[in-house]
Amino acid sequence: MEGTPTSRAERRRRSEERILSAARAIFAERGFQRTTIRAVAAAAEVDPALVMQYFGSKQELFEQAVRIPSIPPLDGELEPVEELLGRIGMKMGPLPQATVAMMRSMLTHPDAAEEVRGRLDAQVAQLAGALDAGDAELRAALMVSTMLGVTIAHQLLGLTALRDASPERIAETLRPALRALADG
Amino acid sequence: MEGTPTSRAERRRRSEERILSAARAIFAERGFQRTTIRAVAAAAEVDPALVMQYFGSKQELFEQAVRIPSIPPLDGELEPVEELLGRIGMKMGPLPQATVAMMRSMLTHPDAAEEVRGRLDAQVAQLAGALDAGDAELRAALMVSTMLGVTIAHQLLGLTALRDASPERIAETLRPALRALADG
DNA sequence: TCGTTGAGTCAACAACTGTTGAGCGAAGCC
DNA sequence: GGCTTCGCTCAACAGTTGTTGACTCAACGA
C-alpha cells in the first residue's frame, strides 16, 4: 500500500499541504472574511482544531496560504512593456490561487491591502527605473494600475466583454495603450 | 428651539438619514462583511433594532445605502475619451461614499459584484457604441478596465505614486493611453 | 515490549452576529 | 383629556465564528 503513507512525518506533511491547498482555494473564492476555518478543514477532510494546531490562527493560515514568490526582476532583454504584457499573457490563463486570494481580499482585509500595495509599489519603482522621462514614476504607476484593472475586470469580476476574449487578443489590444504610457 | 424637531415625521426622516449616512461611511471603509449593524447604529446614535425596523435586513440597508444614480448617457458633444477623463477628473477628488462602498465590497460580496459588473458592462456597451472599428467592444472594455484599475489603485489602495499626484496630472498622463485604445 | 511522542479528534467556550418581540413614552387625533 | 399611533429601546435568541484543552491512538525509539 503505497497510496496511504503511515509514516508520521509524511502524514503530517500531506495534511499540512491539503490544508494549505484547501485554504488557497477557499480564500481565492470567498476572500478572507467569508472564509471560515471550518470550511477549510472540511475541504481538507480534517478537524478544524488541526488547522489551528498547525497554523495558530486564521491570519497565520492566510499568510502562509498566499505566500507567493516575489516579483522577478525585470528581464533586461525585453522591453518593459513586453515584459508586462508577457506577464499578463501568462496570467490571462488562470492566475495562481494564492494571487487570486490576495487580490480578492485586498479591498476588505487591511493586511492584504498593505501587502498588495507594497508589491505594486515595488513593481512601480522597478518599472519606473526602466523608463526615461521625468514623470516616469507616475507613468509606471498608471501602467501597473492598468494591468491591475484589466486583471480584476477579467479574472475577478468577469466583465462580459473580456470573458470570451483570448489572452493574446487582450494583450495585443492593450499594447498600444501601455506603450503610450511608457513613451510619455 | 428649531434645532431639535419634535415632529414625528421629521424625527423619522432624520433618523433614517443619519442611519443611511453612517451606513455609507462604514460600508465604504470596511466593506459589506466587516460592517456590523451595531456599528452603523452606534455611529448613527440609534438602537440596532431600529436599523432593522427601518430597513428589514443588513442586505437591504446596504442596497439602499449604495443606491447611486445610474451612469448618465454619453454626452454627444464631447469625445468619449474626454468624457471618461472628465469623470475621472471629478472622481479624482473624493468619490461619493456610496461608490466607494460598492467598489470596496465588489470582490467579496456576490451581490455587489453582480451590480458592479452590470454597471461596467453597461458602460462598456455605451462606450463601444461611440467607437468605430471592429473590436470596439473589447477596446471599450479595456478602457473601462483601465479606469477601474486607476481608481482602485488611487482611491482604495493608495498606491504611493498616485497618492500625491493631482487629478489633472493623472488625467493628462492617462489621456494618450485611452486615446490609443479608442483609436485602435 | 513498553513508555514516549505527536498526529488527529471531540466537545466545548466565549465572543460576536443578524434578527426578533415585547414594551415604553411621547406625538397625533378625536 | 383620553385613546391611538408609532418612533424607539431593551433584552434576548439562535446561529456562527475563532479558538482551546482534554483526550485517543498509532508510530516511534530504546
Coordinates of C-alpha atoms (C1' of nucleotides) in Angstrom, one line a residue:
Chain A
M1 CA 0.0 0.0 0.0
E2 CA 2.0 2.9 -1.2
G3 CA -1.0 5.2 -1.5
T4 CA -1.7 5.7 2.2
P5 CA 1.6 6.5 4.0
T6 CA 1.8 5.6 7.6
S7 CA 5.0 7.5 8.4
R8 CA 4.3 10.2 10.9
A9 CA 6.3 12.9 9.1
E10 CA 4.8 12.1 5.8
R11 CA 1.3 12.1 7.1
R12 CA 1.9 15.5 8.7
R13 CA 3.4 16.9 5.5
R14 CA 0.5 15.7 3.5
S15 CA -2.2 17.0 5.9
E16 CA -0.5 20.4 6.0
E17 CA -0.4 20.5 2.3
R18 CA -4.0 19.5 2.0
I19 CA -5.0 22.2 4.4
L20 CA -2.9 24.9 2.6
S21 CA -4.4 23.8 -0.8
A22 CA -7.9 24.0 0.5
A23 CA -7.2 27.3 2.2
R24 CA -5.9 28.8 -1.0
A25 CA -8.9 27.6 -3.0
I26 CA -11.5 29.0 -0.5
F27 CA -9.6 32.2 0.3
A28 CA -9.4 32.8 -3.5
E29 CA -13.1 32.2 -3.9
R30 CA -14.5 34.0 -0.9
G31 CA -11.9 36.3 0.4
F32 CA -10.5 36.4 3.9
Q33 CA -13.6 37.3 6.0
R34 CA -16.0 34.9 4.4
T35 CA -13.6 32.1 4.7
T36 CA -14.1 30.0 7.8
I37 CA -11.6 27.7 9.4
R38 CA -14.3 25.1 9.5
A39 CA -14.9 25.3 5.7
V40 CA -11.1 24.9 5.1
A41 CA -10.9 22.0 7.5
A42 CA -13.9 20.3 5.8
A43 CA -12.4 20.7 2.4
A44 CA -9.2 19.3 3.6
E45 CA -11.1 16.5 5.3
V46 CA -9.6 17.3 8.7
D47 CA -10.8 18.6 12.1
P48 CA -10.9 22.4 12.5
A49 CA -8.7 22.1 15.6
L50 CA -6.0 20.6 13.5
V51 CA -5.8 23.7 11.4
M52 CA -5.4 25.8 14.5
Q53 CA -2.7 23.4 15.8
Y54 CA -0.7 23.7 12.7
F55 CA -1.1 27.4 11.8
G56 CA -2.0 29.0 15.1
S57 CA -4.6 31.4 13.8
K58 CA -6.7 32.2 10.7
Q59 CA -4.5 35.1 10.0
E60 CA -1.4 32.9 10.0
L61 CA -3.1 30.4 7.8
F62 CA -3.9 33.1 5.3
E63 CA -0.4 34.4 5.3
Q64 CA 1.1 31.0 4.7
A65 CA -1.5 30.1 2.1
V66 CA -1.0 33.3 0.0
R67 CA 2.8 33.4 0.3
I68 CA 4.0 34.0 -3.2
P69 CA 7.4 34.3 -4.7
S70 CA 8.2 38.0 -5.1
I71 CA 8.1 39.6 -8.4
P72 CA 11.1 38.6 -10.5
P73 CA 13.4 41.4 -11.5
L74 CA 12.7 43.0 -14.9
D75 CA 14.3 40.9 -17.7
G76 CA 16.8 43.4 -19.1
E77 CA 16.5 41.9 -22.5
L78 CA 12.8 42.5 -23.1
E79 CA 11.2 45.9 -23.2
P80 CA 9.3 46.8 -20.1
V81 CA 6.0 46.9 -22.0
E82 CA 6.5 43.5 -23.5
E83 CA 7.6 42.2 -20.1
L84 CA 4.4 43.4 -18.5
L85 CA 2.3 42.1 -21.4
G86 CA 4.0 38.8 -21.2
R87 CA 3.1 38.5 -17.5
I88 CA -0.5 39.3 -18.4
G89 CA -0.2 36.9 -21.3
M90 CA 0.6 34.2 -18.9
K91 CA -1.8 35.4 -16.3
M92 CA -4.6 35.5 -18.7
G93 CA -4.7 31.9 -18.2
P94 CA -5.9 31.1 -14.7
L95 CA -4.0 33.0 -12.1
P96 CA -2.3 31.2 -9.2
Q97 CA -4.9 30.7 -6.5
A98 CA -2.6 32.4 -4.0
T99 CA -2.7 35.6 -6.1
V100 CA -6.4 35.5 -6.5
A101 CA -6.8 35.0 -2.8
M102 CA -4.6 38.0 -2.2
M103 CA -6.4 40.2 -4.7
R104 CA -9.8 39.1 -3.6
S105 CA -9.1 40.2 -0.1
M106 CA -7.2 43.3 -0.7
L107 CA -10.1 45.7 -0.5
T108 CA -11.6 44.4 2.7
H109 CA -8.6 43.0 4.6
P110 CA -6.2 45.6 5.8
D111 CA -3.2 43.2 5.9
A112 CA -3.9 42.0 2.4
A113 CA -4.3 45.7 1.3
E114 CA -0.9 46.6 2.7
E115 CA 0.8 43.6 1.2
V116 CA -0.6 44.3 -2.2
R117 CA 0.2 47.9 -2.0
G118 CA 3.7 47.1 -1.1
R119 CA 4.1 44.7 -4.0
L120 CA 2.6 47.1 -6.5
D121 CA 4.7 50.0 -5.2
A122 CA 7.8 47.8 -5.7
Q123 CA 6.7 46.9 -9.2
V124 CA 6.1 50.6 -10.0
A125 CA 9.6 51.5 -8.7
Q126 CA 11.1 48.7 -10.8
L127 CA 9.2 49.8 -13.9
A128 CA 9.9 53.5 -13.4
G129 CA 13.6 52.7 -13.4
A130 CA 13.3 51.3 -16.9
L131 CA 11.5 54.3 -18.3
D132 CA 13.3 57.5 -19.2
A133 CA 11.4 60.8 -19.0
G134 CA 10.7 63.0 -16.0
D135 CA 7.4 61.7 -14.6
A136 CA 8.5 58.1 -15.0
E137 CA 7.1 57.1 -11.7
L138 CA 3.6 58.4 -12.4
R139 CA 3.5 56.7 -15.8
A140 CA 4.8 53.5 -14.3
A141 CA 2.1 53.6 -11.7
L142 CA -0.5 54.1 -14.3
M143 CA 0.8 51.2 -16.3
V144 CA 0.6 49.0 -13.2
S145 CA -2.8 50.3 -12.4
T146 CA -4.0 49.5 -15.9
M147 CA -2.7 45.9 -15.5
L148 CA -4.5 45.7 -12.2
G149 CA -7.7 46.9 -13.6
V150 CA -7.7 44.6 -16.5
T151 CA -6.8 41.6 -14.3
I152 CA -9.6 42.4 -11.9
A153 CA -12.2 43.1 -14.6
H154 CA -11.2 39.9 -16.3
Q155 CA -10.4 37.4 -13.6
L156 CA -12.3 38.5 -10.6
L157 CA -15.3 40.4 -11.9
G158 CA -15.8 38.6 -15.2
L159 CA -16.7 41.6 -17.4
T160 CA -18.7 40.0 -20.3
A161 CA -16.7 41.8 -23.0
L162 CA -13.4 40.4 -21.5
R163 CA -14.6 36.9 -20.6
D164 CA -14.6 35.5 -24.0
A165 CA -11.6 37.4 -25.3
S166 CA -8.4 35.4 -25.7
P167 CA -5.4 36.4 -23.7
E168 CA -3.4 37.1 -26.8
R169 CA -6.1 39.4 -28.2
I170 CA -6.3 41.3 -24.9
A171 CA -2.5 41.7 -24.8
E172 CA -2.4 42.8 -28.4
T173 CA -5.2 45.3 -27.9
L174 CA -3.6 46.6 -24.8
R175 CA -0.1 47.0 -26.2
P176 CA -0.6 50.5 -27.8
A177 CA -2.0 51.9 -24.6
L178 CA 0.8 50.6 -22.4
R179 CA 3.3 51.8 -25.0
A180 CA 1.7 55.3 -24.9
L181 CA 2.2 55.4 -21.2
A182 CA 5.8 54.1 -21.4
D183 CA 6.8 56.6 -24.0
G184 CA 5.2 59.6 -22.4
Chain B
M1 CA -35.9 75.6 19.5
E2 CA -35.6 74.9 15.8
G3 CA -32.6 72.6 16.2
T4 CA -34.4 69.6 17.7
P5 CA -37.6 68.9 15.8
T6 CA -40.3 67.2 17.7
S7 CA -42.5 66.3 14.7
R8 CA -42.8 62.6 14.3
A9 CA -42.4 62.5 10.6
E10 CA -39.4 64.8 10.8
R11 CA -37.7 62.8 13.5
R12 CA -38.2 59.7 11.5
R13 CA -36.8 61.3 8.3
R14 CA -33.7 62.5 10.2
S15 CA -33.1 59.2 11.9
E16 CA -33.3 57.3 8.6
E17 CA -31.0 59.8 7.0
R18 CA -28.5 59.5 9.9
I19 CA -28.5 55.7 9.6
L20 CA -28.1 55.8 5.8
S21 CA -25.2 58.3 6.1
A22 CA -23.5 56.2 8.8
A23 CA -24.0 53.1 6.8
R24 CA -22.5 54.6 3.7
A25 CA -19.4 55.7 5.6
I26 CA -18.8 52.4 7.3
F27 CA -19.6 50.3 4.3
A28 CA -17.2 52.4 2.3
E29 CA -14.5 52.0 4.9
R30 CA -14.9 48.3 5.8
G31 CA -16.9 46.7 3.1
F32 CA -20.1 44.7 3.5
Q33 CA -19.0 41.7 5.7
R34 CA -16.9 43.7 8.2
T35 CA -19.7 46.2 8.7
T36 CA -22.0 45.4 11.6
I37 CA -25.4 46.7 12.1
R38 CA -24.4 47.5 15.6
A39 CA -21.5 49.7 14.3
V40 CA -23.9 51.5 12.0
A41 CA -26.4 52.0 14.7
A42 CA -23.8 53.3 17.1
A43 CA -22.5 55.8 14.6
A44 CA -26.0 57.0 13.9
E45 CA -26.6 57.1 17.7
V46 CA -29.5 54.8 17.4
D47 CA -30.5 51.4 18.6
P48 CA -29.5 48.5 16.4
A49 CA -33.1 47.3 16.4
L50 CA -34.2 50.5 14.8
V51 CA -32.0 49.8 11.8
M52 CA -33.7 46.5 11.3
Q53 CA -37.1 48.0 11.8
Y54 CA -36.4 50.6 9.0
F55 CA -34.5 48.5 6.6
G56 CA -35.5 45.0 7.3
S57 CA -32.1 43.4 6.9
K58 CA -28.4 44.2 6.5
Q59 CA -28.6 43.4 2.8
E60 CA -31.5 45.9 2.4
L61 CA -29.6 48.5 4.3
F62 CA -26.6 48.0 2.0
E63 CA -28.7 48.3 -1.1
Q64 CA -30.4 51.5 0.0
A65 CA -27.2 53.0 1.2
V66 CA -25.2 52.4 -2.0
R67 CA -28.1 53.3 -4.3
I68 CA -26.5 55.5 -6.9
P69 CA -27.9 57.4 -9.9
S70 CA -27.1 55.3 -13.0
I71 CA -24.5 56.5 -15.4
P72 CA -25.6 59.4 -17.4
P73 CA -25.7 58.8 -21.1
L74 CA -22.6 59.8 -23.1
D75 CA -22.6 63.5 -23.8
G76 CA -22.7 63.5 -27.6
E77 CA -20.7 66.7 -27.7
L78 CA -17.6 65.6 -26.0
E79 CA -15.4 62.8 -27.3
P80 CA -15.7 59.6 -25.4
V81 CA -12.1 59.8 -24.2
E82 CA -12.6 63.2 -22.8
E83 CA -15.9 62.2 -21.3
L84 CA -14.2 59.3 -19.4
L85 CA -11.3 61.5 -18.3
G86 CA -13.7 64.1 -17.2
R87 CA -15.5 61.6 -15.0
I88 CA -12.1 60.6 -13.6
G89 CA -11.2 64.2 -13.3
M90 CA -14.1 64.6 -11.0
K91 CA -13.6 61.3 -9.3
M92 CA -10.0 62.0 -8.6
G93 CA -11.3 64.2 -5.8
P94 CA -13.1 62.1 -3.2
L95 CA -15.5 59.6 -4.7
P96 CA -19.1 59.5 -3.4
Q97 CA -19.1 57.2 -0.4
A98 CA -21.8 55.1 -2.0
T99 CA -19.5 54.4 -4.9
V100 CA -16.6 53.5 -2.6
A101 CA -18.8 51.2 -0.6
M102 CA -19.9 49.5 -3.7
M103 CA -16.3 49.1 -5.0
R104 CA -14.9 48.1 -1.7
S105 CA -17.4 45.2 -1.5
M106 CA -17.4 44.1 -5.1
L107 CA -14.7 41.4 -4.7
T108 CA -16.2 39.7 -1.6
H109 CA -19.9 40.3 -1.8
P110 CA -21.6 38.5 -4.6
D111 CA -24.5 40.9 -4.9
A112 CA -22.1 43.9 -5.1
A113 CA -20.1 42.0 -7.7
E114 CA -23.1 41.5 -9.9
E115 CA -24.2 45.1 -9.5
V116 CA -20.8 46.5 -10.4
R117 CA -20.4 44.0 -13.3
G118 CA -23.7 45.1 -14.6
R119 CA -22.8 48.8 -14.4
L120 CA -19.5 48.3 -16.0
D121 CA -21.0 46.1 -18.8
A122 CA -23.5 48.9 -19.5
Q123 CA -20.7 51.5 -19.6
V124 CA -18.7 49.3 -22.0
A125 CA -21.7 48.9 -24.3
Q126 CA -22.3 52.6 -24.2
L127 CA -18.7 53.4 -24.9
A128 CA -18.4 50.7 -27.6
G129 CA -21.2 52.4 -29.5
A130 CA -19.2 55.6 -29.7
L131 CA -16.1 53.9 -31.2
D132 CA -15.9 52.8 -34.8
A133 CA -13.7 49.8 -35.6
G134 CA -14.5 46.1 -35.4
D135 CA -13.3 45.1 -32.0
A136 CA -14.9 48.2 -30.4
E137 CA -16.3 46.2 -27.5
L138 CA -13.0 44.8 -26.5
R139 CA -11.4 48.2 -26.7
A140 CA -14.2 49.8 -24.8
A141 CA -13.9 47.1 -22.1
L142 CA -10.2 47.8 -21.8
M143 CA -10.8 51.5 -21.4
V144 CA -13.3 50.9 -18.7
S145 CA -10.9 48.4 -17.0
T146 CA -8.2 50.9 -17.1
M147 CA -10.3 53.5 -15.4
L148 CA -11.3 50.9 -12.9
G149 CA -7.7 50.0 -12.1
V150 CA -6.6 53.6 -11.8
T151 CA -9.5 54.4 -9.5
I152 CA -8.8 51.3 -7.3
A153 CA -5.1 51.9 -7.1
H154 CA -5.6 55.6 -6.3
Q155 CA -8.7 55.7 -4.1
L156 CA -8.9 52.3 -2.4
L157 CA -5.4 51.0 -2.3
G158 CA -3.5 54.3 -2.1
L159 CA -0.6 53.5 -4.4
T160 CA 2.2 55.8 -3.2
A161 CA 3.0 57.0 -6.7
L162 CA -0.6 58.0 -7.3
R163 CA -1.5 59.4 -3.9
D164 CA 0.3 62.7 -4.3
A165 CA -0.4 63.1 -8.0
S166 CA -3.1 65.7 -8.8
P167 CA -6.2 64.6 -10.7
E168 CA -5.3 66.8 -13.6
R169 CA -1.9 65.3 -14.0
I170 CA -3.2 61.8 -13.8
A171 CA -5.9 62.5 -16.4
E172 CA -3.3 64.2 -18.6
T173 CA -0.9 61.4 -18.4
L174 CA -3.6 58.8 -19.0
R175 CA -5.1 60.5 -22.0
P176 CA -2.7 59.1 -24.7
A177 CA -3.3 55.6 -23.4
L178 CA -7.0 55.9 -23.5
R179 CA -6.8 57.5 -26.9
A180 CA -4.7 54.7 -28.2
L181 CA -7.4 52.3 -27.0
A182 CA -10.2 54.4 -28.5
D183 CA -8.5 54.7 -31.9
G184 CA -7.4 51.1 -32.3
Chain C
dT1 C1' 7.9 -4.8 24.7
dC2 C1' 6.9 -0.6 26.7
dG3 C1' 7.0 4.1 27.7
dT4 C1' 7.1 8.4 24.9
dT5 C1' 5.8 11.3 21.3
dG6 C1' 2.9 13.6 18.3
dA7 C1' -0.9 13.5 14.7
dG8 C1' -5.5 14.0 14.9
dT9 C1' -10.3 14.3 17.2
dC10 C1' -14.1 15.8 20.3
dA11 C1' -16.7 18.8 22.9
dA12 C1' -17.0 23.0 24.5
dC13 C1' -16.3 28.1 25.5
dA14 C1' -16.7 32.9 24.7
dA15 C1' -17.4 36.5 21.7
dC16 C1' -19.9 38.3 18.1
dT17 C1' -23.5 38.4 14.6
dG18 C1' -28.2 39.3 12.4
dT19 C1' -32.6 39.3 13.9
dT20 C1' -36.9 39.5 16.8
dG21 C1' -40.8 40.5 20.1
dA22 C1' -42.4 42.9 24.0
dG23 C1' -42.7 47.1 25.8
dC24 C1' -42.1 52.4 26.9
dG25 C1' -43.2 57.1 26.1
dA26 C1' -44.3 61.0 23.6
dA27 C1' -46.7 62.9 19.4
dG28 C1' -51.1 62.9 16.9
dC29 C1' -56.0 62.8 16.6
dC30 C1' -60.9 63.0 18.4
Chain D
dG1 C1' -58.3 64.5 28.4
dG2 C1' -58.1 60.1 26.7
dC3 C1' -57.3 56.8 23.1
dT4 C1' -54.3 55.5 19.4
dT5 C1' -50.2 55.5 16.8
dC6 C1' -45.6 54.9 16.1
dG7 C1' -40.6 56.2 16.8
dC8 C1' -37.6 54.0 19.6
dT9 C1' -35.3 51.0 23.1
dC10 C1' -34.3 46.8 25.8
dA11 C1' -33.3 42.2 26.4
dA12 C1' -32.9 38.2 24.5
dC13 C1' -32.5 34.3 21.0
dA14 C1' -30.1 31.4 17.7
dG15 C1' -26.5 30.6 14.8
dT16 C1' -21.8 31.2 13.6
dT17 C1' -17.1 32.1 14.5
dG18 C1' -12.1 31.7 16.1
dT19 C1' -10.0 29.3 19.5
dT20 C1' -8.8 26.0 23.4
dG21 C1' -7.9 21.9 26.4
dA22 C1' -8.5 17.2 27.4
dC23 C1' -8.4 13.1 25.2
dT24 C1' -7.4 8.8 21.7
dC25 C1' -4.4 6.1 19.3
dA26 C1' -0.9 4.7 16.3
dA27 C1' 4.0 5.5 15.1
dC28 C1' 8.4 5.7 17.2
dG29 C1' 12.8 4.9 19.8
dA30 C1' 15.0 2.1 23.3

